[in-house]
């Protein structure tokens, strides 16, 4: 297993490196093709001043040379200075924003998995009964109501009217409840559907019938035998789920004015802060690759038929 | 399709084709039928509604600022510039539906051709083509769509293309899987024996037989695209004023929700109804075409 695992990791790394390279290249040239530059202000800078600033950041060099320089710096772990925040490097900004985004994203993912699996199992055990139909209708609703509708509505009810939770900002655990809930809702919907479908299929399988014939109690059949196989489709959904959480977090951070990475990205893109945009894209792409890899490993651990290859 | 033309047409005994069966199962699905009716209504409203409203969607009425529903001749109220919410809602619905359909068409064309080619040719070509899809899959795509908007300006055509170019990946995977199982079937063998070229076999035999799963996925992609567009609009990178979309309307409504909740409620309800209708039809089609997954 150990050797196999190492070989598997190397193979995946072999795909991850070109992917990251592609991400960096595409983001670099798209950002540079955007009209304007980070030093545009309402007042036109004197030509000499602008030239000096450009020279300071190496932006007077040919684009290809800048690209190669940037690649070299990234390889050494240097993401450069922010072009808008005078005294901050991109790494500083990422260190400030990443914890917030990560806490919200991971809490939402955990919450979604727990509730989603529970709902899915319940629905599967009562297939086509009231609770199943109810859960699945709510699940469709969950997919169809966008986060930017649920977020203002929940804020209106729980923050503005009832005053139980803060409306926005980052101030203790209570301020995270609404953002995490909003982010988790659509994922709960998808996960419960996946679990239901997986569970229904597994409950029909021969080994579950054997377990029943041996007279095992229902809860041991469901949680001891069936669940492990039933959550397999869920594990392969984890990769896309993370992408969904990222998309959602852009909106969530905006609505709840949270100082996360998504916010830095949007502001950076609008203000042409090239290095910040690149840095955030690299971090996010790296995270997605890492989580996909993790999902594959979990899949192989859960399903002994799958060899890591 | 090609298989159907082989069976002789005898009017006395009308056989039931797979599609007849599927249609019967679909019509028995109440949620899908209701959704189809609802969706038809919404499409008709989006097409002819804007011509029937007493106000134009971009007409500013200084006296009607924040008019609540059913006052000053505004059935659904007016916004901060006194523009009629009903007129804006209908135009927004039209734009959102159009983006959904066109972007899905883009993803359909790319995805079907890519997936069918990879699946049919197999071997090394398949390996390379699908590896590329894997790589693209793991990109944070929303970022690239945002970068596209920043680079080329906010432009409806570009939104179509950008979202369509993102959504084709899943389509190509589904199509490839189906093609792999189709290509070993007898009628494809037969076509190959009579010397048809690969391109002809793909376009005339493989693609028509992919129809079932593709139709299902299309009905599920349209709402996904509508959702993606509204995310962009919400972040201020979608459709540009005074033109509007459901996402833009919701985004503006959320800002003023305490003073004028109708600005948030009506677009949200329309959006959710549209998305739900598509999802129920998609689920119904899947159950109808492929009943074993029920």
Coordinates of C-alpha atoms in Angstrom, one line a residue:
Chain A
X1 CA 0.0 0.0 0.0
X2 CA 2.8 2.4 1.0
X3 CA 4.7 2.1 -2.3
X4 CA 1.5 2.1 -4.3
X5 CA 0.4 5.3 -2.6
X6 CA 3.7 7.0 -3.3
X7 CA 3.5 6.1 -7.0
X8 CA 0.0 7.3 -7.1
X9 CA 1.0 10.6 -5.5
X10 CA 3.7 11.1 -8.1
X11 CA 1.4 10.4 -11.0
X12 CA -1.1 13.0 -9.7
X13 CA 1.7 15.5 -9.2
X14 CA 2.6 14.9 -12.8
X15 CA -0.9 16.2 -13.8
X16 CA -1.0 18.9 -11.2
X17 CA 2.2 20.6 -12.4
X18 CA 1.0 21.3 -16.0
X19 CA -2.4 22.3 -14.6
X20 CA -0.9 24.9 -12.3
X21 CA 1.4 26.1 -15.2
X22 CA -1.6 26.5 -17.4
X23 CA -3.5 28.4 -14.7
X24 CA -0.6 30.8 -14.2
X25 CA 0.0 31.4 -17.9
X26 CA -3.7 32.0 -18.7
X27 CA -4.3 34.3 -15.8
X28 CA -1.0 36.2 -16.5
X29 CA -1.8 37.0 -20.1
X30 CA -5.5 37.6 -19.5
X31 CA -4.8 40.1 -16.7
X32 CA -2.2 41.9 -18.9
X33 CA -4.6 42.1 -21.8
X34 CA -7.1 44.0 -19.7
X35 CA -7.3 47.6 -20.5
X36 CA -5.7 50.0 -18.1
X37 CA -3.0 49.4 -15.6
X38 CA -2.7 49.4 -11.8
X39 CA -1.2 52.9 -11.7
X40 CA -4.2 54.5 -13.5
X41 CA -5.6 57.3 -11.4
X42 CA -8.2 59.9 -12.0
X43 CA -5.5 62.5 -12.5
X44 CA -3.0 61.6 -15.3
X45 CA 0.4 61.0 -13.8
X46 CA 3.3 62.9 -15.4
X47 CA 4.9 60.7 -18.0
X48 CA 8.3 60.5 -16.2
X49 CA 6.6 59.5 -12.9
X50 CA 4.7 56.7 -14.7
X51 CA 7.8 55.5 -16.4
X52 CA 9.6 55.4 -13.1
X53 CA 6.9 53.4 -11.4
X54 CA 6.7 51.0 -14.3
X55 CA 10.5 50.5 -14.2
X56 CA 10.3 49.9 -10.4
X57 CA 8.0 46.9 -10.9
X58 CA 9.9 45.7 -14.0
X59 CA 6.8 46.5 -16.1
X60 CA 8.9 48.4 -18.7
X61 CA 10.4 45.1 -19.9
X62 CA 8.9 43.1 -22.8
X63 CA 5.8 41.0 -21.7
X64 CA 7.4 37.7 -22.4
X65 CA 10.4 38.6 -20.2
X66 CA 8.1 39.7 -17.4
X67 CA 6.2 36.4 -17.7
X68 CA 9.4 34.4 -17.4
X69 CA 10.6 36.5 -14.4
X70 CA 7.2 36.0 -12.7
X71 CA 7.3 32.2 -13.3
X72 CA 10.9 32.1 -11.8
X73 CA 9.7 34.1 -8.8
X74 CA 6.7 31.8 -8.2
X75 CA 9.0 28.8 -8.3
X76 CA 10.9 30.3 -5.5
X77 CA 7.8 31.0 -3.5
X78 CA 7.8 34.7 -4.2
X79 CA 4.5 36.1 -5.4
X80 CA 5.7 39.7 -5.5
X81 CA 4.5 42.9 -3.9
X82 CA 0.9 44.1 -4.2
X83 CA 0.7 46.9 -6.7
X84 CA -2.0 48.7 -4.9
X85 CA -1.2 48.3 -1.2
X86 CA 2.1 50.0 -1.0
X87 CA 3.7 48.2 2.0
X88 CA 2.2 44.7 1.6
X89 CA 3.3 41.7 -0.4
X90 CA 0.8 39.3 -2.0
X91 CA 1.8 36.7 0.5
X92 CA 0.8 39.1 3.4
X93 CA -2.6 39.6 1.8
X94 CA -3.1 35.8 1.3
X95 CA -2.0 35.2 4.9
X96 CA -4.7 37.7 6.0
X97 CA -7.5 36.5 3.8
X98 CA -7.0 32.7 3.6
X99 CA -7.8 31.8 7.2
X100 CA -11.2 33.5 7.0
X101 CA -12.1 31.9 3.6
X102 CA -10.8 28.5 4.8
X103 CA -12.7 28.5 8.1
X104 CA -15.9 29.4 6.3
X105 CA -15.4 27.0 3.4
X106 CA -14.4 24.0 5.6
X107 CA -17.2 24.6 8.2
X108 CA -19.8 24.8 5.4
X109 CA -18.4 21.6 3.7
X110 CA -18.5 19.7 7.1
X111 CA -21.9 20.9 7.9
X112 CA -23.2 20.0 4.4
X113 CA -21.7 16.5 4.5
X114 CA -23.2 15.7 8.0
X115 CA -26.7 17.0 7.3
X116 CA -26.7 16.0 3.6
X117 CA -25.8 12.4 4.4
X118 CA -28.2 12.1 7.2
X119 CA -31.1 13.5 5.1
X120 CA -30.1 11.3 2.2
X121 CA -30.0 8.1 4.3
X122 CA -33.4 9.0 5.8
X123 CA -34.9 9.5 2.4
X124 CA -33.5 6.3 1.0
X125 CA -34.8 4.2 3.9
X126 CA -38.3 5.6 3.3
X127 CA -38.1 5.6 -0.5
X128 CA -41.2 7.2 -2.1
X129 CA -42.8 7.8 1.2
X130 CA -43.7 11.2 2.6
X131 CA -40.4 12.0 4.2
X132 CA -38.5 11.0 1.0
X133 CA -40.7 13.2 -1.2
X134 CA -40.5 16.0 1.2
X135 CA -36.7 15.8 1.5
X136 CA -36.2 15.6 -2.3
X137 CA -38.5 18.6 -3.0
X138 CA -36.6 20.6 -0.4
X139 CA -33.4 19.4 -2.1
X140 CA -34.5 20.7 -5.5
X141 CA -35.4 24.0 -3.8
X142 CA -32.0 24.1 -2.2
X143 CA -30.3 23.8 -5.6
X144 CA -32.6 26.4 -7.2
X145 CA -32.4 29.2 -4.6
X146 CA -29.1 31.0 -5.2
X147 CA -27.0 32.0 -2.2
X148 CA -27.5 35.6 -3.0
X149 CA -31.2 35.2 -2.4
X150 CA -30.9 33.1 0.8
X151 CA -28.3 35.4 2.2
X152 CA -30.2 38.7 2.2
X153 CA -33.4 36.9 3.3
X154 CA -31.7 35.3 6.3
X155 CA -30.0 38.6 7.2
X156 CA -33.4 40.3 7.0
X157 CA -35.0 37.8 9.3
X158 CA -32.2 36.8 11.8
X159 CA -30.2 40.0 11.9
X160 CA -32.3 42.9 11.0
X161 CA -35.7 41.8 12.4
X162 CA -34.9 39.4 15.3
X163 CA -31.4 40.8 16.1
X164 CA -30.1 37.4 17.0
X165 CA -27.0 37.5 14.8
X166 CA -24.7 40.2 13.4
X167 CA -25.6 41.4 9.9
X168 CA -22.0 41.6 8.5
X169 CA -18.4 41.7 9.4
X170 CA -16.1 39.3 11.1
X171 CA -16.5 39.4 14.9
X172 CA -16.4 36.1 16.7
X173 CA -18.1 32.8 16.0
X174 CA -21.6 34.2 15.9
X175 CA -20.8 36.3 12.8
X176 CA -19.9 33.1 11.0
X177 CA -23.2 31.3 11.5
X178 CA -25.1 33.0 8.7
X179 CA -22.3 32.9 6.1
X180 CA -21.6 29.2 6.8
X181 CA -25.3 28.3 6.7
X182 CA -25.9 30.1 3.4
X183 CA -22.9 28.5 1.8
X184 CA -23.8 25.0 3.0
X185 CA -27.5 25.0 1.9
X186 CA -27.1 24.3 -1.8
X187 CA -24.4 21.7 -1.0
X188 CA -26.7 20.0 1.5
X189 CA -29.3 19.7 -1.2
X190 CA -26.8 18.1 -3.7
X191 CA -25.2 15.8 -1.1
X192 CA -28.6 14.5 0.2
X193 CA -29.6 13.6 -3.4
X194 CA -26.3 11.9 -4.1
X195 CA -26.5 9.9 -0.8
X196 CA -30.1 8.9 -1.4
X197 CA -29.3 7.6 -4.9
X198 CA -26.2 5.7 -3.6
X199 CA -28.0 4.3 -0.6
X200 CA -31.0 3.0 -2.6
X201 CA -28.7 1.2 -5.0
X202 CA -26.6 -0.3 -2.2
X203 CA -29.6 -1.5 -0.2
X204 CA -30.6 -3.6 -3.2
X205 CA -27.2 -5.3 -3.4
X206 CA -26.4 -8.9 -2.5
X207 CA -24.2 -8.3 0.5
X208 CA -27.0 -6.2 2.2
X209 CA -29.4 -9.0 1.5
X210 CA -26.9 -11.4 3.1
X211 CA -26.6 -9.1 6.1
X212 CA -30.4 -9.0 6.4
X213 CA -30.5 -12.8 6.1
X214 CA -28.1 -13.1 9.0
X215 CA -30.5 -11.2 11.0
X216 CA -28.4 -8.1 11.7
X217 CA -30.3 -5.1 13.2
X218 CA -31.3 -2.5 10.6
X219 CA -29.1 0.2 12.1
X220 CA -26.0 -2.0 11.8
X221 CA -26.9 -2.9 8.2
X222 CA -27.3 0.8 7.3
X223 CA -24.5 2.4 9.1
X224 CA -22.1 -0.6 9.4
X225 CA -22.4 -2.1 5.9
X226 CA -24.3 0.1 3.4
X227 CA -23.2 3.6 4.2
X228 CA -19.6 3.0 3.4
X229 CA -20.4 2.1 -0.2
X230 CA -23.3 4.5 -0.5
X231 CA -21.2 7.6 0.1
X232 CA -18.8 6.7 -2.8
X233 CA -20.5 9.0 -5.3
X234 CA -20.4 11.7 -2.6
X235 CA -16.7 11.4 -2.3
X236 CA -16.2 11.8 -6.1
X237 CA -18.4 14.9 -5.8
X238 CA -16.1 16.5 -3.3
X239 CA -13.9 18.0 -6.0
X240 CA -16.7 19.9 -7.8
X241 CA -18.2 20.7 -4.3
X242 CA -15.1 22.6 -3.5
X243 CA -15.3 24.6 -6.7
X244 CA -18.9 25.3 -5.8
X245 CA -17.9 26.5 -2.4
X246 CA -15.3 28.8 -4.0
X247 CA -17.9 30.4 -6.3
X248 CA -20.2 30.8 -3.4
X249 CA -17.5 32.3 -1.2
X250 CA -17.0 35.1 -3.6
X251 CA -20.6 36.1 -3.2
X252 CA -20.7 35.4 0.6
X253 CA -17.7 37.5 1.3
X254 CA -19.3 40.3 -0.6
X255 CA -22.7 40.1 1.1
X256 CA -21.3 39.7 4.6
X257 CA -18.3 42.0 4.1
X258 CA -15.9 39.4 5.2
X259 CA -12.2 40.0 4.7
X260 CA -11.5 36.8 2.7
X261 CA -9.5 35.9 -0.4
X262 CA -12.4 36.2 -2.7
X263 CA -12.8 39.8 -1.9
X264 CA -9.1 40.5 -2.6
X265 CA -9.6 38.8 -5.9
X266 CA -12.6 40.9 -7.0
X267 CA -11.0 44.1 -5.9
X268 CA -7.7 43.1 -7.4
X269 CA -9.3 42.3 -10.8
X270 CA -11.2 45.5 -10.9
X271 CA -8.2 47.6 -9.9
X272 CA -5.7 45.7 -12.1
X273 CA -3.6 44.6 -9.1
X274 CA -1.9 42.0 -11.3
X275 CA 0.1 40.3 -8.6
X276 CA -2.7 40.0 -6.2
X277 CA -5.0 38.4 -8.8
X278 CA -2.4 36.0 -9.8
X279 CA -1.6 35.1 -6.2
X280 CA -5.2 34.3 -5.3
X281 CA -5.8 32.3 -8.5
X282 CA -2.7 30.2 -7.7
X283 CA -3.8 29.6 -4.2
X284 CA -7.3 28.6 -5.3
X285 CA -6.1 26.3 -8.1
X286 CA -3.7 24.7 -5.7
X287 CA -6.4 24.1 -3.1
X288 CA -8.7 22.5 -5.7
X289 CA -6.0 20.2 -6.9
X290 CA -5.1 19.2 -3.3
X291 CA -8.8 18.6 -2.4
X292 CA -9.3 16.5 -5.6
X293 CA -6.3 14.4 -4.7
X294 CA -7.6 14.0 -1.1
X295 CA -11.0 12.9 -2.5
X296 CA -9.3 10.2 -4.7
X297 CA -7.3 8.9 -1.7
X298 CA -10.5 8.7 0.4
X299 CA -12.3 7.0 -2.4
X300 CA -9.6 4.3 -2.7
X301 CA -9.6 3.8 1.1
X302 CA -13.3 3.4 1.2
X303 CA -13.6 1.1 -1.9
X304 CA -11.2 -1.8 -1.8
X305 CA -12.0 -2.6 -5.4
X306 CA -10.3 0.6 -6.5
X307 CA -6.6 0.4 -6.9
X308 CA -4.7 3.7 -6.8
X309 CA -3.5 3.9 -10.3
Chain B
X1 CA -32.5 6.6 -35.6
X2 CA -30.7 4.6 -38.2
X3 CA -31.8 1.5 -36.4
X4 CA -35.4 2.6 -36.6
X5 CA -35.4 3.0 -40.4
X6 CA -34.6 -0.7 -40.8
X7 CA -37.9 -1.9 -39.2
X8 CA -40.6 -2.1 -41.9
X9 CA -43.5 0.4 -41.6
X10 CA -46.6 -1.7 -41.1
X11 CA -49.6 0.5 -40.2
X12 CA -51.6 -2.5 -38.9
X13 CA -49.5 -3.1 -35.8
X14 CA -48.1 0.1 -34.6
X15 CA -45.0 -0.7 -32.5
X16 CA -44.1 1.3 -29.4
X17 CA -40.7 2.9 -29.8
X18 CA -38.4 3.7 -26.9
X19 CA -39.4 7.3 -27.3
X20 CA -43.1 6.6 -27.1
X21 CA -42.5 4.7 -23.9
X22 CA -40.4 7.6 -22.6
X23 CA -43.1 10.1 -23.5
X24 CA -45.7 8.0 -21.7
X25 CA -43.6 7.9 -18.6
X26 CA -42.8 11.6 -18.7
X27 CA -46.5 12.5 -19.0
X28 CA -47.2 10.3 -15.9
X29 CA -44.8 12.4 -13.9
X30 CA -46.9 15.2 -12.4
X31 CA -44.0 17.4 -11.3
X32 CA -42.5 17.4 -14.8
X33 CA -45.9 18.1 -16.6
X34 CA -46.7 21.0 -14.2
X35 CA -43.1 22.3 -14.7
X36 CA -43.4 22.1 -18.5
X37 CA -46.6 24.1 -18.4
X38 CA -45.1 26.7 -16.1
X39 CA -42.0 26.9 -18.2
X40 CA -44.0 27.4 -21.4
X41 CA -45.9 30.2 -19.6
X42 CA -42.7 31.8 -18.6
X43 CA -41.2 31.6 -22.1
X44 CA -44.3 33.1 -23.6
X45 CA -44.2 35.9 -21.0
X46 CA -40.6 36.6 -21.7
X47 CA -41.1 36.7 -25.5
X48 CA -44.2 38.8 -25.7
X49 CA -44.6 40.3 -22.2
X50 CA -42.2 43.3 -22.7
X51 CA -44.3 44.5 -25.6
X52 CA -47.5 44.6 -23.5
X53 CA -46.4 46.5 -20.4
X54 CA -47.5 50.1 -20.2
X55 CA -44.0 51.2 -19.3
X56 CA -40.7 50.6 -21.1
X57 CA -38.2 48.6 -19.0
X58 CA -35.7 51.6 -19.0
X59 CA -38.3 54.3 -18.7
X60 CA -37.5 56.5 -15.7
X61 CA -40.5 58.0 -13.9
X62 CA -39.5 60.6 -11.3
X63 CA -42.9 60.6 -9.6
X64 CA -43.1 56.9 -9.1
X65 CA -39.8 56.4 -7.1
X66 CA -40.2 53.4 -4.7
X67 CA -43.9 53.1 -5.7
X68 CA -45.2 49.9 -3.9
X69 CA -46.9 47.2 -6.0
X70 CA -50.4 48.1 -7.3
X71 CA -49.8 51.8 -7.0
X72 CA -49.4 54.5 -9.7
X73 CA -50.2 51.9 -12.4
X74 CA -47.2 49.7 -11.5
X75 CA -48.5 46.2 -11.0
X76 CA -45.3 45.0 -9.2
X77 CA -44.2 48.4 -8.0
X78 CA -41.3 50.6 -9.1
X79 CA -37.6 50.8 -8.3
X80 CA -35.3 53.6 -7.0
X81 CA -35.5 55.4 -10.4
X82 CA -39.3 54.8 -10.7
X83 CA -38.8 52.2 -13.4
X84 CA -41.6 49.6 -13.6
X85 CA -40.6 46.4 -11.9
X86 CA -42.9 44.2 -14.1
X87 CA -41.4 45.6 -17.3
X88 CA -37.9 45.1 -16.0
X89 CA -38.7 41.6 -14.7
X90 CA -40.0 40.5 -18.1
X91 CA -36.9 41.8 -19.9
X92 CA -34.7 40.3 -17.2
X93 CA -36.4 36.9 -17.6
X94 CA -35.9 37.2 -21.4
X95 CA -32.2 38.0 -21.1
X96 CA -31.6 35.2 -18.5
X97 CA -33.5 32.6 -20.6
X98 CA -31.6 33.7 -23.7
X99 CA -28.3 33.4 -22.0
X100 CA -29.3 30.0 -20.6
X101 CA -30.3 28.7 -24.0
X102 CA -27.4 30.1 -26.1
X103 CA -24.6 29.3 -23.6
X104 CA -26.0 25.7 -23.3
X105 CA -26.1 25.5 -27.1
X106 CA -22.4 26.5 -27.2
X107 CA -21.5 23.9 -24.6
X108 CA -23.6 21.3 -26.4
X109 CA -21.8 21.7 -29.7
X110 CA -18.3 21.7 -28.2
X111 CA -19.1 18.9 -25.7
X112 CA -20.8 16.6 -28.1
X113 CA -18.2 16.9 -30.8
X114 CA -15.3 16.6 -28.3
X115 CA -16.7 13.7 -26.4
X116 CA -17.9 11.7 -29.4
X117 CA -14.6 12.1 -31.1
X118 CA -12.6 11.1 -28.0
X119 CA -14.9 8.1 -27.3
X120 CA -15.0 6.9 -30.9
X121 CA -11.3 7.2 -31.7
X122 CA -10.2 5.8 -28.3
X123 CA -6.7 4.9 -27.5
X124 CA -4.1 7.6 -27.3
X125 CA -6.3 10.4 -28.8
X126 CA -8.9 9.7 -26.2
X127 CA -6.3 9.7 -23.4
X128 CA -5.0 13.1 -24.5
X129 CA -8.4 14.7 -25.1
X130 CA -9.9 13.5 -21.8
X131 CA -6.8 14.4 -19.8
X132 CA -7.2 17.9 -21.1
X133 CA -10.8 17.9 -19.9
X134 CA -9.5 16.7 -16.5
X135 CA -7.0 19.6 -16.4
X136 CA -9.6 22.1 -17.3
X137 CA -12.0 20.6 -14.7
X138 CA -9.6 21.5 -11.9
X139 CA -9.3 25.1 -12.9
X140 CA -11.1 27.7 -10.7
X141 CA -13.3 28.6 -13.7
X142 CA -15.3 31.4 -12.1
X143 CA -12.0 33.3 -11.8
X144 CA -11.4 33.0 -15.5
X145 CA -14.8 34.1 -16.4
X146 CA -14.3 37.1 -14.2
X147 CA -11.0 37.8 -15.8
X148 CA -12.6 37.5 -19.2
X149 CA -15.2 40.1 -18.2
X150 CA -12.4 42.4 -16.9
X151 CA -10.3 42.0 -20.0
X152 CA -12.9 42.3 -22.7
X153 CA -15.5 44.4 -21.0
X154 CA -19.0 43.4 -20.0
X155 CA -20.6 42.2 -23.1
X156 CA -23.6 39.9 -23.4
X157 CA -22.1 37.8 -26.3
X158 CA -19.0 37.2 -24.3
X159 CA -21.0 36.0 -21.3
X160 CA -22.7 33.5 -23.6
X161 CA -19.3 32.3 -24.8
X162 CA -17.5 32.3 -21.5
X163 CA -20.2 30.3 -19.6
X164 CA -20.8 28.0 -22.6
X165 CA -17.0 27.3 -22.8
X166 CA -17.1 26.3 -19.1
X167 CA -20.1 24.1 -19.2
X168 CA -19.0 21.8 -22.0
X169 CA -16.7 19.8 -19.9
X170 CA -19.4 17.6 -18.2
X171 CA -21.2 17.3 -21.5
X172 CA -18.1 15.9 -23.2
X173 CA -17.6 13.3 -20.3
X174 CA -21.2 12.1 -20.6
X175 CA -21.0 11.9 -24.4
X176 CA -17.7 10.1 -24.3
X177 CA -19.0 7.4 -21.9
X178 CA -22.0 6.8 -24.1
X179 CA -19.9 6.7 -27.2
X180 CA -17.7 4.0 -25.8
X181 CA -20.6 1.7 -25.2
X182 CA -22.2 2.6 -28.6
X183 CA -19.2 2.0 -30.8
X184 CA -19.2 -1.7 -30.2
X185 CA -22.8 -2.1 -31.2
X186 CA -23.8 -4.0 -34.4
X187 CA -25.1 -1.0 -36.4
X188 CA -21.8 0.8 -36.0
X189 CA -19.9 -2.4 -37.0
X190 CA -22.2 -2.6 -40.0
X191 CA -21.5 1.0 -41.0
X192 CA -17.8 0.4 -40.7
X193 CA -18.1 -2.7 -42.9
X194 CA -19.7 -0.8 -45.7
X195 CA -16.7 1.6 -45.6
X196 CA -18.1 4.8 -44.0
X197 CA -15.6 7.2 -42.9
X198 CA -15.0 7.9 -39.1
X199 CA -16.5 11.4 -39.5
X200 CA -19.6 10.0 -41.1
X201 CA -20.1 7.3 -38.5
X202 CA -19.7 9.9 -35.7
X203 CA -22.1 12.4 -37.2
X204 CA -24.7 10.0 -38.7
X205 CA -24.7 7.1 -36.2
X206 CA -23.1 7.9 -32.9
X207 CA -24.4 11.4 -32.3
X208 CA -28.1 10.7 -33.1
X209 CA -28.0 7.8 -30.7
X210 CA -26.6 9.9 -27.9
X211 CA -29.7 12.0 -27.9
X212 CA -31.3 10.6 -24.7
X213 CA -28.7 11.4 -22.1
X214 CA -27.7 14.6 -23.9
X215 CA -31.3 15.9 -23.8
X216 CA -31.4 15.2 -20.1
X217 CA -28.2 17.0 -19.4
X218 CA -29.2 20.0 -21.6
X219 CA -32.3 20.6 -19.4
X220 CA -30.1 20.5 -16.4
X221 CA -27.4 22.8 -17.9
X222 CA -29.7 25.6 -18.8
X223 CA -30.6 26.4 -15.1
X224 CA -26.9 26.0 -14.2
X225 CA -26.0 28.6 -16.8
X226 CA -28.8 31.0 -15.6
X227 CA -27.4 30.6 -12.1
X228 CA -23.8 31.2 -13.3
X229 CA -24.9 34.4 -15.2
X230 CA -26.7 35.7 -12.1
X231 CA -23.5 35.1 -10.0
X232 CA -21.6 37.2 -12.4
X233 CA -24.3 39.9 -12.4
X234 CA -24.4 39.8 -8.6
X235 CA -20.7 40.4 -8.5
X236 CA -21.2 43.4 -10.8
X237 CA -19.7 41.7 -13.9
X238 CA -22.7 40.5 -15.8
X239 CA -25.3 42.3 -18.0
X240 CA -24.9 46.0 -18.1
X241 CA -27.5 48.7 -17.2
X242 CA -30.1 49.6 -18.3
X243 CA -30.4 46.1 -19.8
X244 CA -31.0 43.7 -17.0
X245 CA -31.2 40.0 -16.0
X246 CA -32.8 38.1 -13.2
X247 CA -29.4 38.1 -11.3
X248 CA -29.0 41.8 -11.8
X249 CA -32.5 42.5 -10.5
X250 CA -32.0 40.3 -7.4
X251 CA -28.6 41.9 -6.7
X252 CA -30.2 45.4 -6.8
X253 CA -33.2 44.2 -4.9
X254 CA -31.0 42.9 -2.1
X255 CA -29.4 46.3 -1.6
X256 CA -32.8 47.9 -1.0
X257 CA -34.6 45.0 0.5
X258 CA -35.6 46.8 3.8
X259 CA -37.1 49.8 2.1
X260 CA -38.6 48.1 -0.9
X261 CA -38.8 44.3 -0.4
X262 CA -40.8 43.8 -3.6
X263 CA -37.6 44.6 -5.6
X264 CA -36.1 41.4 -4.1
X265 CA -39.1 39.2 -3.9
X266 CA -40.5 39.3 -7.4
X267 CA -37.2 38.6 -9.3
X268 CA -36.3 35.9 -6.7
X269 CA -39.6 34.1 -7.1
X270 CA -39.3 34.2 -10.9
X271 CA -35.8 33.0 -10.8
X272 CA -36.5 30.1 -8.4
X273 CA -39.7 29.1 -10.4
X274 CA -37.7 29.0 -13.6
X275 CA -34.8 27.0 -12.2
X276 CA -37.2 24.6 -10.4
X277 CA -39.2 24.0 -13.6
X278 CA -36.0 23.1 -15.5
X279 CA -34.8 20.8 -12.8
X280 CA -38.1 19.0 -12.5
X281 CA -38.3 18.6 -16.3
X282 CA -34.7 17.3 -16.3
X283 CA -35.3 14.8 -13.5
X284 CA -38.5 13.7 -15.2
X285 CA -36.8 13.2 -18.5
X286 CA -34.0 11.2 -16.9
X287 CA -36.5 8.9 -15.2
X288 CA -38.5 8.6 -18.4
X289 CA -35.6 7.9 -20.7
X290 CA -33.6 5.7 -18.3
X291 CA -36.1 4.2 -15.9
X292 CA -33.5 2.0 -14.1
X293 CA -32.1 5.0 -12.3
X294 CA -35.4 5.7 -10.5

